[in-house]
């Protein structure tokens, strides 16, 4: 009963009769029925805001732009028309336009409505089975599978790092002790270790007794050879603290310490020379060559709270001056828990970048000129996700999260991926082509992402393993090309995409395009058809005297009248698409010829290949 009066509304009855309304849209409707969608849309636009059949007009505009594959305008008018319930197919078309614009989540929302209205439709069935089949950018999609670990406690467990000898080091407050911290009333942190087995299970954790004290110890990291350990430790261990007597508090910091292994035991730890009781230094990570130590600190010279820093490490316990990693990584907030891999990828957590909530895990390849990227779900969640590390030798990641209330450990297993590099060149001269548009499509011909080739003619995509893809490559002055990417088991892949100069499709009597495909028994321009017709548009814009006659043909299956009407609708849709790209109406006409002019005169004994040859479009040069 809440706000029951809000559901009441006034009903305005127009003084214009239904017959009068029909007469108002008659001309536009006639153009639409004649497949002259461009002119129809202009007439419908004149009626917007007049109060005459507004929802009908919105839908007709959407349908007109849909048939011309004008995604921007189609989306606009579908959104307006769907303020009132429509038939199921309208929701499907709206979803297709959204998907073609890369708006996948919105497309899925419309597909869900479509599926609910028409659940037995195969498109609805496939959608319900897998609504998010379109891959997204690797940084925004699932790139890891999570595996639970059995060694978590009801207390704090975090900071996992896997050494090359398959020993997992982490910090925990699980030890029952009379000495409690003031935060969460848990024991002080200790360093623990567990052995990782071949099946990715872990042994029961054990304290690293050579390291632990009565104060906080950890997290820790171990060098590649396993003989050096760096770890965080409470400065009170060495009686280095600020005694604030008026509040009866000994204010300590976290310092970095180092120990080496002798006879399978860690020797007495030594603090690093740049520790300072004015700020904390913690969460160490050592590079594979042992020459660079990463950590986080709130020391002076940073960008915000805690920042990620690095320091050079030389033989004989000689350290350089700490260097802030700068704004590519650090913000005005807090960046913490750095972890460097053997291939120079730095993982860290931040509470100030655009994330899912709380601390999120980010990564950046320090060998490349790139920005830090969010690792995405499922590693990141709406809670705190942090202390991510990755062992390249074992190809396994570990991290911590409080998504189940307490800080727990998780294993992250990477999904198989293919690093593909697309090279765009001139097919005749071999010259690399900068500024080409390269779209990657999934096996259902949905555009996943579009990028522009760089100065080296390259575009990089991260693809899923064992999945087929295709590329649509286009550049002004060149014939657009479609290229296939076969299923791949992972690793790196180089894909050449040579483009012919546009002149190659201009013949003495016609413009030669690849087949213009239509959906079965339909005449609207598809995405693949639009991509091909854009070549014709490019030629006509470059040759302003060119006049084209478009002929559409079918195979001989179906009645003569049916094939003639279908081919004529397709020819007119083709013309409408070209006109919508700014070509003058006097420069292109079209007509359907059904099965009357077969390319292969095979009568009733046609093979599938011969049928395909007869089912064609031709673009003849009239002048």
Coordinates of C-alpha atoms in Angstrom, one line a residue:
X1 CA 0.0 0.0 0.0
X2 CA 3.0 2.3 0.1
X3 CA 2.5 5.5 -2.0
X4 CA -0.6 4.0 -3.6
X5 CA -1.5 7.3 -5.0
X6 CA 1.7 7.4 -7.1
X7 CA 0.3 4.6 -9.4
X8 CA -2.7 6.8 -10.3
X9 CA -2.4 8.9 -13.5
X10 CA -4.5 11.1 -15.7
X11 CA -5.3 9.7 -19.1
X12 CA -5.2 12.2 -21.9
X13 CA -7.4 11.4 -24.8
X14 CA -6.2 13.0 -28.1
X15 CA -8.8 14.8 -30.2
X16 CA -7.0 13.4 -33.3
X17 CA -8.9 10.3 -34.5
X18 CA -7.0 7.1 -35.1
X19 CA -7.7 7.5 -38.8
X20 CA -6.2 11.0 -38.7
X21 CA -3.1 9.6 -36.9
X22 CA -2.7 6.9 -39.5
X23 CA -2.8 9.6 -42.2
X24 CA -0.1 11.5 -40.3
X25 CA 2.3 8.5 -40.5
X26 CA 1.2 7.2 -43.9
X27 CA 4.0 8.7 -46.0
X28 CA 6.7 7.6 -43.5
X29 CA 5.1 4.1 -43.3
X30 CA 5.1 3.9 -47.1
X31 CA 8.7 4.7 -47.3
X32 CA 9.5 2.2 -44.6
X33 CA 7.5 -0.5 -46.4
X34 CA 9.5 0.3 -49.5
X35 CA 12.7 -0.3 -47.5
X36 CA 13.7 3.4 -48.0
X37 CA 14.8 3.6 -44.4
X38 CA 16.8 6.7 -44.7
X39 CA 13.9 8.8 -46.0
X40 CA 11.5 7.0 -43.7
X41 CA 13.5 8.0 -40.7
X42 CA 13.5 11.6 -41.8
X43 CA 9.8 11.6 -42.0
X44 CA 9.3 9.9 -38.7
X45 CA 11.6 12.4 -37.1
X46 CA 9.3 15.2 -38.2
X47 CA 6.6 13.6 -36.1
X48 CA 8.6 13.3 -32.9
X49 CA 7.1 15.6 -30.2
X50 CA 3.8 16.1 -31.9
X51 CA 1.9 13.7 -29.6
X52 CA 0.9 11.5 -32.6
X53 CA 1.6 7.8 -32.0
X54 CA 4.8 8.6 -30.3
X55 CA 5.7 5.1 -29.2
X56 CA 5.0 3.8 -32.6
X57 CA 7.2 6.4 -34.1
X58 CA 10.0 5.7 -31.7
X59 CA 9.8 2.0 -32.7
X60 CA 9.7 2.8 -36.4
X61 CA 12.8 5.0 -36.1
X62 CA 14.6 2.3 -34.2
X63 CA 13.7 -0.3 -36.8
X64 CA 14.8 2.0 -39.6
X65 CA 18.2 2.6 -38.0
X66 CA 18.5 -1.1 -37.1
X67 CA 18.0 -2.0 -40.8
X68 CA 20.7 0.5 -41.8
X69 CA 23.0 -0.7 -39.0
X70 CA 23.2 2.7 -37.4
X71 CA 23.8 1.5 -33.9
X72 CA 23.9 4.9 -32.2
X73 CA 20.5 6.1 -33.4
X74 CA 18.9 2.6 -33.1
X75 CA 19.9 2.4 -29.5
X76 CA 18.5 5.9 -28.8
X77 CA 15.1 5.1 -30.3
X78 CA 14.8 1.6 -28.9
X79 CA 15.4 3.0 -25.5
X80 CA 12.5 5.4 -25.9
X81 CA 10.2 2.9 -27.4
X82 CA 10.8 0.4 -24.7
X83 CA 9.4 2.7 -22.0
X84 CA 6.3 0.7 -23.0
X85 CA 6.2 -3.1 -23.4
X86 CA 7.1 -4.4 -26.8
X87 CA 7.1 -7.7 -28.5
X88 CA 10.1 -10.0 -27.7
X89 CA 11.9 -9.4 -31.0
X90 CA 12.3 -5.7 -30.2
X91 CA 14.3 -6.5 -27.1
X92 CA 16.5 -8.9 -29.1
X93 CA 17.2 -6.2 -31.7
X94 CA 18.0 -3.6 -29.0
X95 CA 20.4 -6.1 -27.4
X96 CA 22.1 -6.6 -30.8
X97 CA 22.7 -2.9 -31.2
X98 CA 24.0 -2.5 -27.7
X99 CA 26.3 -5.5 -28.2
X100 CA 27.6 -4.0 -31.5
X101 CA 28.5 -0.9 -29.6
X102 CA 30.4 -2.8 -26.9
X103 CA 27.8 -2.2 -24.2
X104 CA 27.7 -5.9 -23.2
X105 CA 26.1 -5.6 -19.8
X106 CA 23.2 -3.5 -21.1
X107 CA 22.9 -5.9 -24.0
X108 CA 22.6 -8.8 -21.5
X109 CA 19.9 -7.0 -19.6
X110 CA 17.8 -6.7 -22.7
X111 CA 18.6 -10.3 -23.7
X112 CA 17.3 -11.4 -20.3
X113 CA 14.0 -9.7 -21.0
X114 CA 13.9 -11.3 -24.5
X115 CA 14.6 -14.7 -23.0
X116 CA 11.8 -14.3 -20.4
X117 CA 9.3 -13.4 -23.1
X118 CA 10.4 -16.1 -25.6
X119 CA 12.1 -18.8 -23.5
X120 CA 11.8 -21.5 -26.2
X121 CA 13.6 -19.5 -28.8
X122 CA 17.1 -21.1 -29.4
X123 CA 18.6 -17.6 -28.9
X124 CA 17.0 -17.4 -25.5
X125 CA 18.2 -20.9 -24.6
X126 CA 21.8 -20.2 -25.6
X127 CA 21.7 -16.9 -23.7
X128 CA 20.4 -18.5 -20.5
X129 CA 23.1 -21.2 -20.7
X130 CA 25.9 -18.7 -21.0
X131 CA 24.8 -15.0 -20.8
X132 CA 28.4 -13.6 -20.5
X133 CA 30.1 -15.5 -23.3
X134 CA 31.7 -12.3 -24.8
X135 CA 35.3 -12.0 -23.5
X136 CA 36.3 -8.6 -22.2
X137 CA 39.6 -6.9 -21.5
X138 CA 41.8 -9.3 -19.5
X139 CA 42.1 -6.8 -16.7
X140 CA 38.3 -6.6 -16.4
X141 CA 37.4 -10.3 -16.9
X142 CA 38.1 -13.5 -15.1
X143 CA 41.8 -14.4 -15.5
X144 CA 42.2 -16.7 -12.5
X145 CA 40.3 -19.5 -11.0
X146 CA 40.3 -19.5 -7.2
X147 CA 41.1 -22.6 -5.1
X148 CA 40.4 -22.6 -1.4
X149 CA 43.1 -23.6 1.0
X150 CA 42.7 -25.8 4.0
X151 CA 45.3 -24.0 6.2
X152 CA 43.2 -20.8 7.0
X153 CA 42.4 -20.1 10.6
X154 CA 39.7 -18.1 12.3
X155 CA 42.3 -15.4 12.8
X156 CA 44.2 -13.2 10.5
X157 CA 46.2 -15.0 7.7
X158 CA 47.8 -12.9 4.9
X159 CA 50.9 -12.0 3.0
X160 CA 51.5 -15.4 1.2
X161 CA 54.6 -15.8 -1.0
X162 CA 55.7 -19.0 -2.6
X163 CA 59.5 -19.6 -2.7
X164 CA 61.1 -21.6 -5.5
X165 CA 61.5 -24.7 -3.2
X166 CA 57.7 -24.8 -2.9
X167 CA 57.6 -23.4 0.6
X168 CA 54.8 -21.0 1.2
X169 CA 55.5 -18.2 3.7
X170 CA 52.7 -16.2 5.3
X171 CA 51.9 -14.2 8.4
X172 CA 49.2 -15.1 10.9
X173 CA 47.9 -14.2 14.3
X174 CA 46.7 -17.8 14.9
X175 CA 49.1 -18.5 17.8
X176 CA 47.2 -18.4 21.2
X177 CA 49.1 -15.9 23.3
X178 CA 48.4 -13.8 26.4
X179 CA 49.9 -10.8 24.5
X180 CA 47.2 -9.3 22.3
X181 CA 47.2 -6.4 19.9
X182 CA 44.8 -3.5 20.5
X183 CA 43.2 -4.2 17.1
X184 CA 40.8 -7.1 16.9
X185 CA 42.1 -8.5 20.2
X186 CA 44.3 -11.0 18.4
X187 CA 47.8 -12.2 19.0
X188 CA 50.8 -10.5 17.4
X189 CA 51.7 -11.7 13.9
X190 CA 54.2 -14.5 13.3
X191 CA 55.7 -15.9 10.2
X192 CA 54.5 -19.4 9.2
X193 CA 55.5 -21.8 6.5
X194 CA 53.8 -24.7 4.7
X195 CA 54.9 -27.0 1.9
X196 CA 53.0 -26.9 -1.5
X197 CA 52.5 -30.3 -3.0
X198 CA 52.2 -31.3 -6.6
X199 CA 48.4 -31.3 -6.4
X200 CA 48.5 -27.7 -5.1
X201 CA 47.4 -28.8 -1.6
X202 CA 49.4 -27.6 1.4
X203 CA 50.9 -29.2 4.5
X204 CA 50.0 -28.2 8.0
X205 CA 51.6 -24.8 8.8
X206 CA 54.6 -24.5 11.1
X207 CA 56.1 -21.5 12.8
X208 CA 59.4 -20.1 11.4
X209 CA 60.8 -20.1 14.9
X210 CA 64.1 -18.6 13.9
X211 CA 62.3 -15.4 12.8
X212 CA 59.4 -14.9 15.2
X213 CA 59.5 -12.7 18.3
X214 CA 56.9 -11.6 20.9
X215 CA 56.0 -8.6 18.6
X216 CA 54.8 -8.5 15.0
X217 CA 56.8 -10.5 12.5
X218 CA 56.0 -10.7 8.7
X219 CA 55.1 -10.7 6.0
X220 CA 58.3 -12.2 4.5
X221 CA 59.8 -13.0 1.1
X222 CA 62.7 -15.3 0.2
X223 CA 65.3 -14.9 -2.5
X224 CA 65.3 -17.1 -5.7
X225 CA 68.1 -19.3 -4.4
X226 CA 66.3 -19.7 -1.0
X227 CA 69.2 -18.5 1.1
X228 CA 68.0 -15.0 2.1
X229 CA 64.8 -13.9 3.7
X230 CA 63.5 -10.3 4.1
X231 CA 60.7 -9.6 6.4
X232 CA 58.8 -6.9 8.4
X233 CA 59.2 -6.7 12.1
X234 CA 58.0 -4.4 14.9
X235 CA 60.7 -1.9 15.8
X236 CA 60.0 -2.6 19.5
X237 CA 62.1 -5.7 19.1
X238 CA 65.2 -3.5 19.0
X239 CA 63.8 -1.0 21.5
X240 CA 63.3 1.6 18.8
X241 CA 60.1 3.5 19.4
X242 CA 58.6 6.8 20.5
X243 CA 57.4 6.8 24.1
X244 CA 54.4 9.1 24.3
X245 CA 54.0 9.4 28.0
X246 CA 50.9 11.6 28.2
X247 CA 48.9 8.7 26.7
X248 CA 51.1 6.0 28.0
X249 CA 51.9 4.5 24.6
X250 CA 55.0 3.3 23.0
X251 CA 54.6 4.2 19.4
X252 CA 56.6 1.8 17.2
X253 CA 57.0 1.3 13.4
X254 CA 57.4 -1.6 11.1
X255 CA 61.0 -2.1 10.0
X256 CA 62.6 -4.4 7.4
X257 CA 65.0 -7.1 8.5
X258 CA 67.2 -9.6 6.6
X259 CA 68.5 -13.1 7.6
X260 CA 70.5 -15.7 5.7
X261 CA 70.2 -19.5 5.9
X262 CA 73.1 -21.4 7.5
X263 CA 72.8 -25.2 8.2
X264 CA 69.1 -25.0 7.3
X265 CA 68.4 -22.3 9.9
X266 CA 67.9 -18.6 9.6
X267 CA 70.8 -16.6 11.2
X268 CA 70.3 -13.7 13.6
X269 CA 68.3 -11.0 11.7
X270 CA 69.8 -7.6 10.9
X271 CA 67.8 -4.5 10.3
X272 CA 68.2 -2.6 7.0
X273 CA 70.0 0.7 7.2
X274 CA 67.1 2.9 5.9
X275 CA 64.7 2.0 8.7
X276 CA 63.6 5.1 10.6
X277 CA 61.3 5.5 13.7
X278 CA 59.5 8.4 11.9
X279 CA 57.9 6.1 9.4
X280 CA 57.1 2.4 8.7
X281 CA 58.7 0.2 6.0
X282 CA 57.1 -3.2 5.4
X283 CA 55.9 -5.9 3.0
X284 CA 59.2 -6.7 1.2
X285 CA 59.6 -8.4 -2.2
X286 CA 63.0 -9.2 -3.7
X287 CA 63.6 -9.4 -7.5
X288 CA 64.8 -12.7 -9.0
X289 CA 68.4 -11.4 -9.4
X290 CA 68.4 -10.2 -5.8
X291 CA 69.4 -6.7 -6.8
X292 CA 66.2 -4.8 -6.2
X293 CA 64.0 -4.8 -3.1
X294 CA 60.5 -3.5 -3.3
X295 CA 58.4 -2.4 -0.2
X296 CA 55.7 0.0 0.9
X297 CA 56.3 2.9 3.2
X298 CA 54.9 6.2 4.3
X299 CA 58.3 7.8 4.3
X300 CA 58.7 11.5 3.2
X301 CA 58.8 12.1 -0.6
X302 CA 55.8 9.9 -1.4
X303 CA 52.5 10.8 -3.1
X304 CA 50.1 10.0 -0.4
X305 CA 49.8 7.6 2.6
X306 CA 51.7 4.4 1.9
X307 CA 53.5 4.3 -1.4
X308 CA 55.4 1.5 -3.3
X309 CA 59.2 2.1 -3.2
X310 CA 62.3 0.2 -4.3
X311 CA 66.0 0.2 -3.3
X312 CA 69.1 -1.2 -5.0
X313 CA 70.8 -4.1 -3.2
X314 CA 74.5 -4.8 -3.7
X315 CA 76.8 -7.4 -2.2
X316 CA 78.0 -6.9 1.3
X317 CA 74.7 -5.6 2.6
X318 CA 75.1 -2.3 0.7
X319 CA 71.8 -0.5 -0.1
X320 CA 71.1 2.5 -2.3
X321 CA 68.7 5.3 -1.6
X322 CA 65.0 4.3 -1.7
X323 CA 63.2 5.5 -4.9
X324 CA 59.5 6.1 -5.1
X325 CA 57.9 4.3 -8.1
X326 CA 55.9 7.4 -9.0
X327 CA 52.4 8.2 -10.2
X328 CA 52.0 5.2 -12.6
X329 CA 51.6 3.1 -9.4
X330 CA 51.2 5.4 -6.4
X331 CA 48.3 7.7 -5.6
X332 CA 47.3 10.1 -2.9
X333 CA 45.8 7.1 -1.1
X334 CA 47.5 3.9 0.0
X335 CA 49.4 1.5 -2.2
X336 CA 50.7 -1.6 -0.4
X337 CA 51.9 -5.2 -0.6
X338 CA 54.2 -5.1 -3.6
X339 CA 55.3 -8.4 -5.1
X340 CA 57.6 -8.7 -8.1
X341 CA 57.7 -11.7 -10.4
X342 CA 60.6 -13.2 -12.2
X343 CA 59.4 -11.6 -15.5
X344 CA 59.2 -8.1 -13.9
X345 CA 55.5 -7.9 -13.3
X346 CA 54.7 -6.0 -10.1
X347 CA 51.5 -6.8 -8.2
X348 CA 50.3 -4.4 -5.5
X349 CA 47.1 -3.4 -3.7
X350 CA 45.5 0.0 -3.6
X351 CA 42.5 1.6 -1.9
X352 CA 42.4 4.7 -4.0
X353 CA 42.3 3.5 -7.6
X354 CA 39.0 2.7 -9.4
X355 CA 38.2 -0.7 -8.0
X356 CA 35.4 -2.9 -6.8
X357 CA 35.7 -1.8 -3.2
X358 CA 38.2 -1.7 -0.3
X359 CA 41.7 -2.8 -1.4
X360 CA 41.9 -4.1 -4.9
X361 CA 44.9 -5.9 -6.5
X362 CA 46.6 -4.3 -9.5
X363 CA 49.5 -5.2 -11.8
X364 CA 51.9 -3.5 -14.0
X365 CA 54.7 -4.8 -16.3
X366 CA 57.7 -2.7 -15.3
X367 CA 59.5 -3.7 -18.6
X368 CA 56.8 -1.9 -20.7
X369 CA 55.5 1.6 -20.9
X370 CA 52.0 0.9 -19.6
X371 CA 49.6 1.8 -16.8
X372 CA 48.7 -0.3 -13.8
X373 CA 45.6 -2.4 -14.4
X374 CA 42.9 -3.8 -12.1
X375 CA 43.2 -7.6 -11.9
X376 CA 39.5 -7.9 -11.9
X377 CA 37.2 -10.6 -10.5
X378 CA 37.4 -13.2 -9.0
X379 CA 40.6 -12.0 -7.3
X380 CA 39.1 -8.7 -6.5
X381 CA 35.8 -8.3 -4.7
X382 CA 33.7 -5.7 -2.9
X383 CA 35.9 -6.3 0.2
X384 CA 39.6 -6.0 0.8
X385 CA 41.8 -8.0 -1.6
X386 CA 45.5 -7.7 -1.1
X387 CA 49.1 -9.2 -0.8
X388 CA 48.9 -10.9 -4.2
X389 CA 52.0 -12.8 -5.3
X390 CA 52.8 -14.9 -8.3
X391 CA 55.4 -17.7 -8.7
X392 CA 56.2 -18.0 -12.4
X393 CA 58.1 -21.3 -11.9
X394 CA 55.0 -23.0 -10.4
X395 CA 52.6 -20.7 -12.5
X396 CA 50.5 -20.1 -9.4
X397 CA 49.3 -17.1 -7.5
X398 CA 48.4 -16.5 -3.8
X399 CA 46.6 -13.6 -2.2
X400 CA 44.5 -12.6 0.9
X401 CA 41.0 -11.4 1.2
X402 CA 38.4 -10.6 3.9
X403 CA 35.5 -11.5 1.6
X404 CA 34.5 -14.1 4.2
X405 CA 34.9 -11.7 7.1
X406 CA 38.4 -12.6 8.4
X407 CA 41.6 -12.3 6.4
X408 CA 42.1 -15.6 4.6
X409 CA 44.5 -17.1 2.1
X410 CA 43.5 -18.0 -1.5
X411 CA 45.2 -19.8 -4.4
X412 CA 44.8 -18.1 -7.8
X413 CA 45.2 -20.4 -10.8
X414 CA 45.7 -18.5 -14.1
X415 CA 43.4 -19.3 -17.0
X416 CA 45.0 -20.2 -20.2
X417 CA 45.5 -17.1 -22.5
X418 CA 47.0 -16.3 -25.9
X419 CA 49.1 -13.1 -26.3
X420 CA 48.4 -12.2 -29.9
X421 CA 50.1 -9.4 -31.9
X422 CA 48.4 -8.2 -35.0
X423 CA 50.6 -6.7 -37.7
X424 CA 48.9 -4.5 -40.3
X425 CA 50.8 -4.0 -43.6
X426 CA 50.3 -2.9 -47.2
X427 CA 49.9 -6.2 -49.1
X428 CA 51.7 -4.8 -52.2
X429 CA 54.6 -2.9 -50.7
X430 CA 54.9 -4.5 -47.3
X431 CA 55.0 -1.1 -45.6
X432 CA 53.5 -1.1 -42.1
X433 CA 50.2 0.7 -41.6
X434 CA 49.7 2.9 -38.6
X435 CA 46.2 4.1 -37.7
X436 CA 44.3 1.0 -39.0
X437 CA 41.2 -0.1 -37.1
X438 CA 41.4 -3.6 -35.9
X439 CA 38.3 -5.3 -34.4
X440 CA 38.5 -8.7 -32.7
X441 CA 35.3 -10.8 -33.0
X442 CA 34.3 -14.0 -31.1
X443 CA 33.1 -17.1 -32.8
X444 CA 29.5 -15.7 -33.0
X445 CA 30.8 -12.6 -34.9
X446 CA 30.2 -10.3 -32.0
X447 CA 32.8 -7.5 -31.8
X448 CA 34.7 -7.8 -28.5
X449 CA 37.0 -4.8 -28.8
X450 CA 38.4 -2.4 -31.4
X451 CA 42.0 -1.0 -31.3
X452 CA 44.1 1.2 -33.6
X453 CA 47.4 0.0 -34.9
X454 CA 50.5 1.9 -33.5
X455 CA 53.5 3.3 -35.3
X456 CA 54.8 -0.2 -35.8
X457 CA 51.6 -1.4 -37.3
X458 CA 50.8 -3.5 -34.3
X459 CA 47.8 -4.2 -32.1
X460 CA 47.9 -6.5 -29.1
X461 CA 45.0 -8.6 -27.9
X462 CA 44.8 -11.1 -25.0
X463 CA 42.6 -14.0 -26.1
X464 CA 41.3 -17.2 -24.5
X465 CA 42.9 -20.5 -25.3
X466 CA 41.2 -23.1 -27.6
X467 CA 38.8 -20.4 -28.9
X468 CA 38.3 -19.3 -32.5
X469 CA 38.3 -15.6 -33.3
X470 CA 38.3 -13.4 -36.4
X471 CA 39.6 -9.9 -37.2
X472 CA 38.1 -7.1 -39.1
X473 CA 40.9 -4.7 -40.3
X474 CA 40.2 -1.4 -42.0
X475 CA 42.1 1.7 -43.1
X476 CA 41.2 4.5 -45.4
X477 CA 42.6 3.9 -48.8
X478 CA 42.8 0.1 -48.4
X479 CA 40.4 -2.8 -48.9
X480 CA 39.1 -3.9 -45.6
X481 CA 40.1 -7.4 -44.7
X482 CA 38.7 -10.3 -42.6
X483 CA 41.2 -12.7 -41.0
X484 CA 40.7 -15.8 -39.0
X485 CA 42.5 -16.8 -35.8
X486 CA 42.4 -20.6 -35.2
X487 CA 42.1 -22.2 -31.8
X488 CA 45.4 -21.9 -29.9
X489 CA 46.7 -23.8 -26.9
X490 CA 48.3 -20.7 -25.3
X491 CA 51.5 -18.7 -25.5
X492 CA 52.3 -16.0 -28.0
X493 CA 50.9 -15.6 -31.5
X494 CA 51.8 -13.3 -34.4
X495 CA 49.0 -12.6 -36.9
X496 CA 49.9 -10.8 -40.2
X497 CA 47.0 -8.9 -41.8
X498 CA 48.0 -7.5 -45.2
X499 CA 45.6 -5.0 -46.7
X500 CA 45.3 -4.4 -50.5
X501 CA 45.1 -0.8 -51.8
X502 CA 41.4 0.0 -52.4
X503 CA 42.1 0.2 -56.1
X504 CA 42.2 -3.6 -56.4
X505 CA 38.4 -4.0 -56.0
X506 CA 37.7 -1.5 -58.9
X507 CA 37.3 -3.3 -62.1
X508 CA 36.4 -1.9 -65.6
X509 CA 32.7 -2.8 -65.2
X510 CA 32.1 -3.4 -61.5
X511 CA 33.2 -3.0 -57.9
X512 CA 34.1 -6.4 -56.6
X513 CA 33.2 -7.1 -53.0
X514 CA 33.1 -10.2 -50.9
X515 CA 29.6 -11.8 -50.5
X516 CA 27.1 -9.6 -48.7
X517 CA 25.6 -12.0 -46.2
X518 CA 22.0 -11.7 -44.9
X519 CA 20.3 -13.7 -42.3
X520 CA 17.9 -16.4 -43.5
X521 CA 14.7 -14.9 -44.9
X522 CA 15.7 -11.4 -43.8
X523 CA 16.9 -8.2 -45.6
X524 CA 18.3 -6.0 -42.8
X525 CA 22.0 -5.2 -43.1
X526 CA 24.1 -7.3 -40.7
X527 CA 27.4 -6.2 -39.1
X528 CA 29.4 -8.4 -41.6
X529 CA 27.4 -6.9 -44.5
X530 CA 28.1 -3.3 -43.2
X531 CA 31.8 -4.0 -43.0
X532 CA 31.9 -5.1 -46.6
X533 CA 29.6 -2.3 -47.9
X534 CA 31.9 0.2 -46.3
X535 CA 34.5 -0.7 -49.0
X536 CA 32.0 0.4 -51.7
X537 CA 31.3 3.6 -49.7
X538 CA 35.0 4.4 -49.6
X539 CA 35.4 3.9 -53.3
X540 CA 32.4 6.1 -54.1
X541 CA 33.6 8.9 -51.8
X542 CA 37.0 8.8 -53.5
X543 CA 35.5 8.8 -57.0
X544 CA 32.6 11.3 -56.9
X545 CA 31.6 10.7 -60.5
X546 CA 31.0 7.0 -59.9
X547 CA 27.4 5.7 -60.4
X548 CA 26.5 2.2 -59.2
X549 CA 23.7 -0.2 -59.9
X550 CA 23.4 -2.9 -57.2
X551 CA 22.0 -6.2 -58.2
X552 CA 20.9 -8.8 -55.7
X553 CA 20.6 -12.5 -56.6
X554 CA 19.4 -15.7 -54.9
X555 CA 19.9 -19.4 -55.6
X556 CA 17.1 -21.4 -57.2
X557 CA 15.7 -22.8 -53.9
X558 CA 12.2 -21.4 -53.3
X559 CA 9.6 -20.1 -55.6
X560 CA 10.4 -17.6 -58.3
X561 CA 8.1 -14.9 -56.8
X562 CA 9.5 -15.5 -53.3
X563 CA 13.1 -15.2 -54.5
X564 CA 12.4 -12.1 -56.6
X565 CA 10.8 -10.3 -53.6
X566 CA 13.5 -11.3 -51.2
X567 CA 16.3 -10.2 -53.5
X568 CA 14.6 -6.9 -54.2
X569 CA 14.2 -6.2 -50.4
X570 CA 17.9 -7.0 -50.0
X571 CA 18.9 -4.8 -52.9
X572 CA 17.0 -1.9 -51.4
X573 CA 18.4 -2.4 -48.0
X574 CA 21.9 -2.4 -49.5
X575 CA 21.1 0.9 -51.3
X576 CA 19.7 2.4 -48.1
X577 CA 22.9 1.6 -46.2
X578 CA 25.1 3.3 -48.8
X579 CA 22.8 6.3 -48.8
X580 CA 23.0 6.5 -45.0
X581 CA 26.8 7.0 -45.3
X582 CA 26.4 10.2 -47.2
X583 CA 26.3 9.1 -50.8
X584 CA 23.8 11.0 -53.0
X585 CA 20.7 9.1 -54.0
X586 CA 21.4 9.8 -57.7
X587 CA 24.6 7.8 -57.5
X588 CA 23.2 4.4 -56.5
X589 CA 20.2 2.3 -57.4
X590 CA 19.4 -1.3 -56.7
X591 CA 17.1 -4.1 -57.9
X592 CA 16.6 -7.7 -57.1
X593 CA 16.8 -10.4 -59.8
X594 CA 15.9 -13.4 -57.8
X595 CA 17.1 -16.6 -59.4
X596 CA 16.7 -15.2 -63.0
X597 CA 20.5 -14.6 -63.6
X598 CA 22.4 -17.5 -62.1
X599 CA 26.2 -17.3 -62.2
X600 CA 26.3 -21.1 -62.5
X601 CA 23.4 -22.5 -64.5
X602 CA 23.1 -25.8 -62.6
X603 CA 19.3 -26.1 -62.5
X604 CA 18.2 -28.6 -59.9
X605 CA 21.5 -30.4 -59.5
X606 CA 23.4 -27.5 -57.9
X607 CA 26.0 -28.2 -55.2
X608 CA 26.2 -26.1 -52.1
X609 CA 29.2 -24.3 -53.5
X610 CA 27.2 -23.5 -56.7
X611 CA 24.3 -22.3 -54.7
X612 CA 26.6 -20.0 -52.8
X613 CA 28.0 -18.6 -56.0
X614 CA 24.5 -17.8 -57.3
X615 CA 23.5 -16.2 -54.0
X616 CA 25.4 -13.0 -54.6
X617 CA 25.4 -9.2 -54.9
X618 CA 26.9 -7.3 -57.8
X619 CA 27.8 -3.7 -58.0
X620 CA 28.0 -2.6 -61.6
X621 CA 29.5 0.6 -62.7
X622 CA 26.9 2.6 -64.6
X623 CA 29.1 5.6 -65.1

